[in-house]
PDB file of C-alpha atoms and ligand atoms in Angstrom:
ATOM      1  CA  MET A   1     111.246 124.238 114.538  1.00 44.00           C
ATOM      2  CA  PRO A   2     113.412 122.691 117.117  1.00 48.00           C
ATOM      3  CA  PHE A   3     117.135 121.574 117.027  1.00 52.00           C
ATOM      4  CA  ILE A   4     117.856 117.944 116.355  1.00 51.00           C
ATOM      5  CA  SER A   5     121.027 116.696 116.871  1.00 53.00           C
ATOM      6  CA  LYS A   6     122.933 113.891 114.860  1.00 54.00           C
ATOM      7  CA  ARG A   7     122.844 111.291 116.939  1.00 55.00           C
ATOM      8  CA  VAL A   8     118.981 111.130 117.486  1.00 51.00           C
ATOM      9  CA  LEU A   9     118.733 111.967 113.883  1.00 51.00           C
ATOM     10  CA  GLY A  10     121.079 109.228 112.712  1.00 51.00           C
ATOM     11  CA  ALA A  11     119.279 106.774 114.897  1.00 51.00           C
ATOM     12  CA  VAL A  12     116.162 107.087 112.861  1.00 50.00           C
ATOM     13  CA  VAL A  13     117.689 107.336 109.787  1.00 50.00           C
ATOM     14  CA  LEU A  14     118.831 103.402 111.080  1.00 48.00           C
ATOM     15  CA  ALA A  15     116.068 102.465 112.876  1.00 51.00           C
ATOM     16  CA  LEU A  16     114.100 102.724 108.841  1.00 49.00           C
ATOM     17  CA  ALA A  17     116.987 101.435 107.349  1.00 49.00           C
ATOM     18  CA  LEU A  18     117.307  98.247 109.269  1.00 47.00           C
ATOM     19  CA  PRO A  19     114.437  96.341 108.210  1.00 46.00           C
ATOM     20  CA  LEU A  20     115.258  96.702 104.701  1.00 47.00           C
ATOM     21  CA  ALA A  21     118.287  94.994 105.342  1.00 44.00           C
ATOM     22  CA  ALA A  22     117.094  92.045 105.528  1.00 50.00           C
ATOM     23  CA  THR A  23     117.216  90.282 102.878  1.00 56.00           C
ATOM     24  CA  ALA A  24     118.037  86.076 101.514  1.00 65.00           C
ATOM     25  CA  CYS A  25     120.635  85.517 103.159  1.00 60.00           C
ATOM     26  CA  GLY A  26     121.325  85.967 106.649  1.00 50.00           C
ATOM     27  CA  GLY A  27     118.096  87.149 107.743  1.00 44.00           C
ATOM     28  CA  GLY A  28     119.342  90.494 108.291  1.00 39.00           C
ATOM     29  CA  SER A  29     121.250  89.235 111.521  1.00 39.00           C
ATOM     30  CA  GLY A  30     124.527  89.882 109.122  1.00 41.00           C
ATOM     31  CA  GLY A  31     125.528  86.050 109.926  1.00 45.00           C
ATOM     32  CA  GLY A  32     124.851  84.374 106.254  1.00 68.00           C
ATOM     33  CA  ASP A  33     123.878  81.277 108.274  1.00 93.00           C
ATOM     34  CA  THR A  34     120.732  81.094 106.995  1.00 97.00           C
ATOM     35  CA  ILE A  35     119.544  80.917 103.396  1.00 98.00           C
ATOM     36  CA  VAL A  36     115.820  81.718 102.371  1.00 98.00           C
ATOM     37  CA  ILE A  37     114.215  79.581  99.780  1.00 98.00           C
ATOM     38  CA  GLY A  38     110.816  80.425  97.962  1.00 98.00           C
ATOM     39  CA  THR A  39     108.608  77.358  97.096  1.00 98.00           C
ATOM     40  CA  LYS A  40     104.649  76.506  96.527  1.00 98.00           C
ATOM     41  CA  PHE A  41     103.041  75.205 100.464  1.00 98.00           C
ATOM     42  CA  ASP A  42      99.782  74.043  98.933  1.00 98.00           C
ATOM     43  CA  GLN A  43     101.382  71.337  95.722  1.00 98.00           C
ATOM     44  CA  PRO A  44     101.444  67.851  96.520  1.00 98.00           C
ATOM     45  CA  GLY A  45     104.222  66.054  95.364  1.00 98.00           C
ATOM     46  CA  LEU A  46     106.378  69.533  94.355  1.00 98.00           C
ATOM     47  CA  GLY A  47     105.742  72.212  96.955  1.00 98.00           C
ATOM     48  CA  LEU A  48     103.730  71.054 100.018  1.00 98.00           C
ATOM     49  CA  LYS A  49     104.152  72.397 103.630  1.00 98.00           C
ATOM     50  CA  ASN A  50     102.622  69.977 105.877  1.00 97.00           C
ATOM     51  CA  PRO A  51     100.539  69.934 109.177  1.00 96.00           C
ATOM     52  CA  ASP A  52     103.674  69.273 111.054  1.00 97.00           C
ATOM     53  CA  GLY A  53     105.019  71.625 109.603  1.00 96.00           C
ATOM     54  CA  THR A  54     107.853  70.276 107.324  1.00 97.00           C
ATOM     55  CA  MET A  55     108.680  70.560 104.198  1.00 98.00           C
ATOM     56  CA  SER A  56     107.688  68.248 101.028  1.00 98.00           C
ATOM     57  CA  GLY A  57     107.736  67.358  97.688  1.00 98.00           C
ATOM     58  CA  PHE A  58     110.582  67.184  94.640  1.00 98.00           C
ATOM     59  CA  ASP A  59     111.130  70.996  94.289  1.00 98.00           C
ATOM     60  CA  VAL A  60     111.343  70.952  98.422  1.00 98.00           C
ATOM     61  CA  ASP A  61     113.671  67.738  97.390  1.00 98.00           C
ATOM     62  CA  VAL A  62     115.659  70.122  94.564  1.00 98.00           C
ATOM     63  CA  ALA A  63     116.237  73.026  97.003  1.00 98.00           C
ATOM     64  CA  LYS A  64     116.908  71.353  99.530  1.00 98.00           C
ATOM     65  CA  TYR A  65     119.987  69.382  97.310  1.00 98.00           C
ATOM     66  CA  VAL A  66     120.852  72.630  95.777  1.00 98.00           C
ATOM     67  CA  ALA A  67     120.729  74.328  99.304  1.00 98.00           C
ATOM     68  CA  GLN A  68     123.456  71.880 100.849  1.00 98.00           C
ATOM     69  CA  GLN A  69     125.487  72.193  97.555  1.00 98.00           C
ATOM     70  CA  LEU A  70     125.755  75.992  98.621  1.00 98.00           C
ATOM     71  CA  GLY A  71     126.846  74.907 102.112  1.00 97.00           C
ATOM     72  CA  TYR A  72     122.970  75.409 103.996  1.00 98.00           C
ATOM     73  CA  SER A  73     122.293  72.170 105.318  1.00 97.00           C
ATOM     74  CA  GLU A  74     118.424  71.453 106.058  1.00 96.00           C
ATOM     75  CA  ASP A  75     117.927  73.410 109.406  1.00 97.00           C
ATOM     76  CA  LYS A  76     119.189  76.482 108.289  1.00 98.00           C
ATOM     77  CA  ILE A  77     116.481  76.897 105.179  1.00 98.00           C
ATOM     78  CA  GLU A  78     113.964  79.418 105.995  1.00 98.00           C
ATOM     79  CA  TRP A  79     111.253  78.608 103.369  1.00 98.00           C
ATOM     80  CA  LYS A  80     108.728  81.504 101.835  1.00 98.00           C
ATOM     81  CA  GLU A  81     105.684  80.664 100.395  1.00 98.00           C
ATOM     82  CA  SER A  82     106.057  81.714  96.520  1.00 98.00           C
ATOM     83  CA  PRO A  83     102.500  81.845  94.740  1.00 98.00           C
ATOM     84  CA  SER A  84     102.680  81.677  91.114  1.00 98.00           C
ATOM     85  CA  ALA A  85     102.201  85.861  90.713  1.00 98.00           C
ATOM     86  CA  GLN A  86     104.499  86.418  93.180  1.00 98.00           C
ATOM     87  CA  ARG A  87     107.847  84.859  92.087  1.00 98.00           C
ATOM     88  CA  GLU A  88     109.659  87.493  90.039  1.00 98.00           C
ATOM     89  CA  THR A  89     108.898  90.467  92.679  1.00 98.00           C
ATOM     90  CA  LEU A  90     109.893  88.306  95.557  1.00 98.00           C
ATOM     91  CA  ILE A  91     113.631  87.438  93.377  1.00 98.00           C
ATOM     92  CA  GLN A  92     113.699  91.174  92.635  1.00 98.00           C
ATOM     93  CA  ASN A  93     113.238  92.263  96.081  1.00 98.00           C
ATOM     94  CA  GLY A  94     115.221  90.119  97.637  1.00 98.00           C
ATOM     95  CA  GLN A  95     113.302  88.466  99.803  1.00 98.00           C
ATOM     96  CA  VAL A  96     114.507  85.381  98.682  1.00 98.00           C
ATOM     97  CA  GLU A  97     117.541  83.854  97.771  1.00 98.00           C
ATOM     98  CA  PHE A  98     116.230  81.493  95.300  1.00 98.00           C
ATOM     99  CA  ILE A  99     112.309  79.725  94.067  1.00 98.00           C
ATOM    100  CA  ALA A 100     112.133  76.222  93.130  1.00 98.00           C
ATOM    101  CA  ALA A 101     108.363  76.419  92.620  1.00 98.00           C
ATOM    102  CA  THR A 102     107.021  75.002  89.477  1.00 98.00           C
ATOM    103  CA  TYR A 103     108.647  77.802  87.735  1.00 98.00           C
ATOM    104  CA  SER A 104     108.604  77.254  83.695  1.00 98.00           C
ATOM    105  CA  ILE A 105     111.501  79.201  81.913  1.00 98.00           C
ATOM    106  CA  THR A 106     109.956  82.213  79.708  1.00 98.00           C
ATOM    107  CA  ASP A 107     111.833  85.008  78.053  1.00 98.00           C
ATOM    108  CA  SER A 108     109.067  87.149  79.484  1.00 97.00           C
ATOM    109  CA  ARG A 109     110.233  86.392  82.895  1.00 98.00           C
ATOM    110  CA  LYS A 110     113.915  86.124  81.831  1.00 98.00           C
ATOM    111  CA  GLU A 111     113.641  89.979  81.440  1.00 98.00           C
ATOM    112  CA  LYS A 112     112.968  90.377  85.198  1.00 98.00           C
ATOM    113  CA  ILE A 113     115.021  87.466  86.783  1.00 98.00           C
ATOM    114  CA  SER A 114     117.382  84.316  85.815  1.00 98.00           C
ATOM    115  CA  PHE A 115     116.954  81.441  85.951  1.00 98.00           C
ATOM    116  CA  ALA A 116     119.005  78.250  86.632  1.00 98.00           C
ATOM    117  CA  GLY A 117     118.102  74.326  85.003  1.00 98.00           C
ATOM    118  CA  PRO A 118     116.345  73.229  83.589  1.00 98.00           C
ATOM    119  CA  TYR A 119     115.366  70.254  86.267  1.00 98.00           C
ATOM    120  CA  LEU A 120     112.433  68.889  84.316  1.00 98.00           C
ATOM    121  CA  VAL A 121     109.764  69.051  81.446  1.00 97.00           C
ATOM    122  CA  THR A 122     106.128  68.541  82.093  1.00 97.00           C
ATOM    123  CA  GLY A 123     103.191  69.857  79.830  1.00 97.00           C
ATOM    124  CA  GLN A 124      99.879  71.607  80.500  1.00 98.00           C
ATOM    125  CA  SER A 125      97.243  69.625  80.887  1.00 98.00           C
ATOM    126  CA  LEU A 126      93.459  69.114  82.495  1.00 98.00           C
ATOM    127  CA  LEU A 127      91.610  67.531  85.618  1.00 98.00           C
ATOM    128  CA  VAL A 128      88.514  67.108  85.941  1.00 98.00           C
ATOM    129  CA  ARG A 129      86.052  65.416  88.267  1.00 98.00           C
ATOM    130  CA  GLU A 130      86.467  61.718  87.779  1.00 98.00           C
ATOM    131  CA  ASP A 131      82.133  61.124  86.202  1.00 97.00           C
ATOM    132  CA  ASN A 132      82.851  63.978  83.781  1.00 97.00           C
ATOM    133  CA  THR A 133      82.554  62.892  80.455  1.00 96.00           C
ATOM    134  CA  ASP A 134      82.408  66.307  77.664  1.00 95.00           C
ATOM    135  CA  ILE A 135      86.042  67.903  78.859  1.00 97.00           C
ATOM    136  CA  THR A 136      88.243  65.220  76.907  1.00 96.00           C
ATOM    137  CA  GLY A 137      90.888  68.412  75.514  1.00 94.00           C
ATOM    138  CA  GLU A 138      91.575  72.115  75.683  1.00 92.00           C
ATOM    139  CA  ALA A 139      89.440  72.750  72.510  1.00 91.00           C
ATOM    140  CA  SER A 140      85.996  71.242  74.439  1.00 93.00           C
ATOM    141  CA  LEU A 141      86.247  74.048  77.334  1.00 94.00           C
ATOM    142  CA  GLN A 142      84.888  76.400  74.913  1.00 91.00           C
ATOM    143  CA  ASN A 143      81.209  74.393  75.216  1.00 89.00           C
ATOM    144  CA  ASN A 144      80.298  77.273  77.803  1.00 91.00           C
ATOM    145  CA  LYS A 145      83.020  74.992  80.263  1.00 96.00           C
ATOM    146  CA  LYS A 146      84.637  76.778  83.817  1.00 97.00           C
ATOM    147  CA  LEU A 147      88.044  76.918  83.793  1.00 98.00           C
ATOM    148  CA  CYS A 148      90.215  77.639  86.701  1.00 98.00           C
ATOM    149  CA  SER A 149      93.698  78.628  86.810  1.00 98.00           C
ATOM    150  CA  VAL A 150      95.996  81.181  88.749  1.00 98.00           C
ATOM    151  CA  SER A 151      97.192  84.388  88.060  1.00 98.00           C
ATOM    152  CA  GLY A 152     100.584  84.903  86.783  1.00 97.00           C
ATOM    153  CA  SER A 153     100.763  81.410  85.338  1.00 98.00           C
ATOM    154  CA  THR A 154     102.192  79.762  82.235  1.00 98.00           C
ATOM    155  CA  PRO A 155      98.683  77.791  81.270  1.00 98.00           C
ATOM    156  CA  ALA A 156      96.146  80.797  82.330  1.00 98.00           C
ATOM    157  CA  GLN A 157      97.934  82.870  80.155  1.00 97.00           C
ATOM    158  CA  ARG A 158      97.642  80.180  76.890  1.00 96.00           C
ATOM    159  CA  ILE A 159      94.461  79.749  77.560  1.00 96.00           C
ATOM    160  CA  LYS A 160      93.480  83.801  77.750  1.00 96.00           C
ATOM    161  CA  ASP A 161      95.569  83.554  74.150  1.00 96.00           C
ATOM    162  CA  LYS A 162      94.293  80.962  72.751  1.00 94.00           C
ATOM    163  CA  TYR A 163      91.094  80.369  73.663  1.00 93.00           C
ATOM    164  CA  PRO A 164      89.934  83.880  74.680  1.00 91.00           C
ATOM    165  CA  GLY A 165      86.488  82.335  74.444  1.00 90.00           C
ATOM    166  CA  VAL A 166      86.805  80.194  77.778  1.00 95.00           C
ATOM    167  CA  GLN A 167      85.317  81.294  80.999  1.00 96.00           C
ATOM    168  CA  LEU A 168      88.723  81.493  82.789  1.00 97.00           C
ATOM    169  CA  GLN A 169      88.494  82.137  86.736  1.00 98.00           C
ATOM    170  CA  GLN A 170      92.102  83.145  87.740  1.00 98.00           C
ATOM    171  CA  TYR A 171      92.763  82.165  92.056  1.00 98.00           C
ATOM    172  CA  ASP A 172      95.498  82.697  93.653  1.00 97.00           C
ATOM    173  CA  THR A 173      96.527  79.018  93.933  1.00 97.00           C
ATOM    174  CA  TYR A 174      96.010  75.514  92.680  1.00 98.00           C
ATOM    175  CA  SER A 175      94.212  74.390  95.624  1.00 98.00           C
ATOM    176  CA  ALA A 176      91.885  76.815  95.310  1.00 98.00           C
ATOM    177  CA  CYS A 177      90.663  75.789  92.350  1.00 98.00           C
ATOM    178  CA  VAL A 178      90.713  72.540  93.034  1.00 98.00           C
ATOM    179  CA  GLU A 179      88.609  72.449  95.919  1.00 98.00           C
ATOM    180  CA  ALA A 180      86.078  74.806  93.702  1.00 98.00           C
ATOM    181  CA  LEU A 181      86.420  71.905  91.444  1.00 98.00           C
ATOM    182  CA  LYS A 182      85.791  68.846  93.904  1.00 98.00           C
ATOM    183  CA  ASN A 183      81.903  71.399  94.700  1.00 97.00           C
ATOM    184  CA  GLY A 184      81.151  72.539  91.334  1.00 97.00           C
ATOM    185  CA  ALA A 185      82.270  75.637  91.730  1.00 98.00           C
ATOM    186  CA  VAL A 186      84.321  75.579  87.888  1.00 98.00           C
ATOM    187  CA  ASP A 187      84.183  72.241  85.735  1.00 98.00           C
ATOM    188  CA  ALA A 188      87.989  72.189  85.027  1.00 98.00           C
ATOM    189  CA  VAL A 189      91.378  72.939  86.677  1.00 98.00           C
ATOM    190  CA  THR A 190      94.353  73.749  84.141  1.00 98.00           C
ATOM    191  CA  THR A 191      97.808  73.872  84.847  1.00 98.00           C
ATOM    192  CA  ASP A 192     101.101  71.886  84.180  1.00 98.00           C
ATOM    193  CA  GLU A 193     100.239  67.330  84.152  1.00 97.00           C
ATOM    194  CA  VAL A 194     103.224  66.700  87.402  1.00 97.00           C
ATOM    195  CA  ILE A 195     100.662  69.589  89.522  1.00 98.00           C
ATOM    196  CA  LEU A 196      97.532  68.123  88.799  1.00 98.00           C
ATOM    197  CA  ALA A 197      99.197  64.473  88.574  1.00 97.00           C
ATOM    198  CA  GLY A 198      99.602  65.280  92.667  1.00 97.00           C
ATOM    199  CA  TYR A 199      96.207  66.338  93.522  1.00 98.00           C
ATOM    200  CA  ALA A 200      94.833  63.675  91.566  1.00 97.00           C
ATOM    201  CA  ALA A 201      96.915  60.937  93.967  1.00 96.00           C
ATOM    202  CA  GLN A 202      95.843  62.843  97.056  1.00 94.00           C
ATOM    203  CA  THR A 203      92.253  62.435  96.740  1.00 95.00           C
ATOM    204  CA  PRO A 204      91.809  59.025  95.030  1.00 95.00           C
ATOM    205  CA  GLY A 205      88.195  58.496  92.887  1.00 96.00           C
ATOM    206  CA  ALA A 206      88.130  61.984  92.629  1.00 97.00           C
ATOM    207  CA  PHE A 207      89.365  63.435  89.792  1.00 98.00           C
ATOM    208  CA  LYS A 208      91.370  62.129  86.328  1.00 97.00           C
ATOM    209  CA  LEU A 209      93.460  64.144  84.263  1.00 97.00           C
ATOM    210  CA  VAL A 210      91.968  64.398  80.044  1.00 97.00           C
ATOM    211  CA  GLY A 211      93.627  65.679  77.177  1.00 96.00           C
ATOM    212  CA  GLY A 212      96.903  64.629  77.112  1.00 95.00           C
ATOM    213  CA  THR A 213     100.270  67.801  77.705  1.00 96.00           C
ATOM    214  CA  PHE A 214      99.626  70.538  75.490  1.00 94.00           C
ATOM    215  CA  SER A 215     102.472  72.832  75.910  1.00 97.00           C
ATOM    216  CA  GLU A 216     106.201  72.510  77.060  1.00 97.00           C
ATOM    217  CA  GLU A 217     106.960  73.744  80.128  1.00 98.00           C
ATOM    218  CA  ARG A 218     110.235  73.904  81.545  1.00 98.00           C
ATOM    219  CA  TYR A 219     111.213  74.417  85.407  1.00 98.00           C
ATOM    220  CA  GLY A 220     113.564  76.747  86.683  1.00 98.00           C
ATOM    221  CA  ILE A 221     114.697  77.641  89.564  1.00 98.00           C
ATOM    222  CA  GLY A 222     114.882  81.272  89.844  1.00 98.00           C
ATOM    223  CA  LEU A 223     117.164  83.793  90.961  1.00 98.00           C
ATOM    224  CA  LYS A 224     118.234  87.679  90.730  1.00 98.00           C
ATOM    225  CA  LYS A 225     119.152  88.809  86.987  1.00 98.00           C
ATOM    226  CA  GLY A 226     122.102  88.554  85.953  1.00 98.00           C
ATOM    227  CA  ASP A 227     123.891  86.552  89.446  1.00 98.00           C
ATOM    228  CA  THR A 228     125.796  84.693  87.137  1.00 98.00           C
ATOM    229  CA  GLU A 229     127.925  83.363  89.929  1.00 98.00           C
ATOM    230  CA  LEU A 230     124.689  81.487  91.730  1.00 98.00           C
ATOM    231  CA  GLN A 231     123.442  80.360  88.630  1.00 98.00           C
ATOM    232  CA  LYS A 232     126.324  78.298  87.357  1.00 98.00           C
ATOM    233  CA  LYS A 233     126.459  76.689  91.082  1.00 98.00           C
ATOM    234  CA  ILE A 234     122.890  75.874  91.154  1.00 98.00           C
ATOM    235  CA  ASN A 235     123.263  74.344  87.348  1.00 98.00           C
ATOM    236  CA  ASP A 236     126.298  73.115  89.303  1.00 98.00           C
ATOM    237  CA  ALA A 237     124.019  71.040  91.549  1.00 98.00           C
ATOM    238  CA  ILE A 238     121.391  70.131  89.194  1.00 98.00           C
ATOM    239  CA  VAL A 239     123.487  68.249  87.492  1.00 98.00           C
ATOM    240  CA  LYS A 240     125.237  66.419  90.798  1.00 98.00           C
ATOM    241  CA  MET A 241     121.746  65.554  91.654  1.00 98.00           C
ATOM    242  CA  GLU A 242     121.079  63.887  88.293  1.00 98.00           C
ATOM    243  CA  THR A 243     124.587  62.430  87.749  1.00 97.00           C
ATOM    244  CA  ASP A 244     124.166  60.421  91.648  1.00 97.00           C
ATOM    245  CA  GLY A 245     120.797  59.304  91.476  1.00 97.00           C
ATOM    246  CA  ALA A 246     119.193  61.477  94.452  1.00 98.00           C
ATOM    247  CA  TRP A 247     117.163  63.439  91.248  1.00 98.00           C
ATOM    248  CA  LYS A 248     115.423  59.856  90.195  1.00 97.00           C
ATOM    249  CA  ALA A 249     114.969  59.382  94.153  1.00 97.00           C
ATOM    250  CA  ALA A 250     113.423  62.563  94.630  1.00 98.00           C
ATOM    251  CA  TRP A 251     110.784  61.820  91.819  1.00 98.00           C
ATOM    252  CA  ASP A 252     109.985  58.553  92.973  1.00 97.00           C
ATOM    253  CA  LYS A 253     109.537  59.630  96.648  1.00 97.00           C
ATOM    254  CA  ASN A 254     107.488  62.635  95.558  1.00 97.00           C
ATOM    255  CA  LEU A 255     105.695  61.596  92.447  1.00 96.00           C
ATOM    256  CA  GLY A 256     105.767  57.924  92.158  1.00 94.00           C
ATOM    257  CA  PRO A 257     102.587  57.564  94.276  1.00 91.00           C
ATOM    258  CA  ALA A 258     100.999  59.837  91.619  1.00 91.00           C
ATOM    259  CA  GLY A 259     101.447  56.499  89.053  1.00 89.00           C
ATOM    260  CA  LEU A 260     104.147  58.985  86.854  1.00 87.00           C
ATOM    261  CA  PRO A 261     106.725  57.231  85.966  1.00 87.00           C
ATOM    262  CA  ALA A 262     110.886  59.185  86.549  1.00 91.00           C
ATOM    263  CA  PRO A 263     111.333  61.339  82.763  1.00 93.00           C
ATOM    264  CA  THR A 264     115.157  61.576  81.737  1.00 93.00           C
ATOM    265  CA  PRO A 265     116.031  64.689  83.184  1.00 96.00           C
ATOM    266  CA  PRO A 266     116.974  67.863  80.503  1.00 97.00           C
ATOM    267  CA  LYS A 267     119.871  69.139  79.684  1.00 96.00           C
ATOM    268  CA  ILE A 268     121.118  72.106  81.103  1.00 97.00           C
ATOM    269  CA  ASP A 269     120.800  75.239  79.021  1.00 96.00           C
ATOM    270  CA  GLN A 270     120.273  78.475  81.034  1.00 96.00           C
ATOM    271  CA  THR A 271     123.584  80.336  81.620  1.00 92.00           C
TER     272      THR A 271
HETATM  273  N1  LIG B   1     104.983  75.908  85.207  1.00 83.44           N
HETATM  274  C1  LIG B   1     103.949  77.385  85.201  1.00 83.44           C
HETATM  275  C2  LIG B   1     104.401  78.397  85.725  1.00 83.44           C
HETATM  276  O1  LIG B   1     105.381  78.636  86.009  1.00 83.44           O
HETATM  277  C3  LIG B   1     102.996  76.917  86.098  1.00 83.44           C
HETATM  278  C4  LIG B   1     102.944  76.297  87.288  1.00 83.44           C
HETATM  279  C5  LIG B   1     102.613  77.647  88.230  1.00 83.44           C
HETATM  280  O2  LIG B   1     101.893  78.118  88.684  1.00 83.44           O
HETATM  281  O3  LIG B   1     103.251  77.484  89.503  1.00 83.44           O
HETATM  282  O4  LIG B   1     103.701  79.449  85.387  1.00 83.44           O
END
C-alpha cells in the first residue's frame, strides 16, 4: 500500500470533520455572530415565511424577542424550517439553537430535549369546510370521516389513541392538510385552535372551526436537553416579553386578525 503522509491524512480528516463543526451558533465560522432558530414556515399567524422572504407570526416574534435578549439582533437570525416530526432531531443534532414552532411541552419529548416556557396555552380543535354540517366534534369523526393531521404531532397521536377507528391521514405539514380540505380529499383537519384559526383567516368564507377545544397544548421553546443556562435565559426573556407589553402586542398583531382575543400568558414552569 502506498505511503500516505501525515499531512495528507490530516487534511483528509479535517475535510471530513469540518462540515460537522457547523453548529447552530456561528454557522461553523467559529464566530458566534449568528443564531439558527427553528420555526414553521407555513402556519399563518404563527410561523410563516412570506413570498418576499421575511418571516412573520407570533412564534417568530417570540423567537426574535428571545434572540434579542440573548444578544442577537434580527439580522443575525438564520431561520430553519422545523416540521413537527423533525423538531427533536433538529435540536439533538445541534442544527438549531432553539425551536419556537407551536411546540407542545410533553413528557415524552422531554426525554430527548428540554423546554423553556410555556409561553402560550391553546387546545386541539377541528377545521371543516364552511358548508359542512355533520362534523360537530371529535366523536362525529367516527362516522366514516377522513381526517388530516401531521406526523409527529400531539393532535395526531391523540386521535390514534382515543379514536383508532377514525380514518386519519398524516401529512408532513398542516398547509398540505388545509389544501386537502379545500379540494375535498379530506373532511376535516385537526390541530391546535390557534393554528386552525390562522388558516381560516387566510381564506375568509372557506372554512370554520368546530367542536371547541378538547386538549391542553402548552407551547414551549425547545432546546438541547439539560442546557439549564440557556433554558433560564429563555425563561427570563419570555417573562420580560410578557411584562413589557411586547407579548400582547405580538398576539394582537399576529392572531388578532384571526378573531382570537389575547389570553393571559401562562406561568413559566419549565426549570
Ligand atoms: N402543538 C402540537 C404539537 O406540538 C401541534 C402543532 C404542531 O404540530 O406543531 O405537536
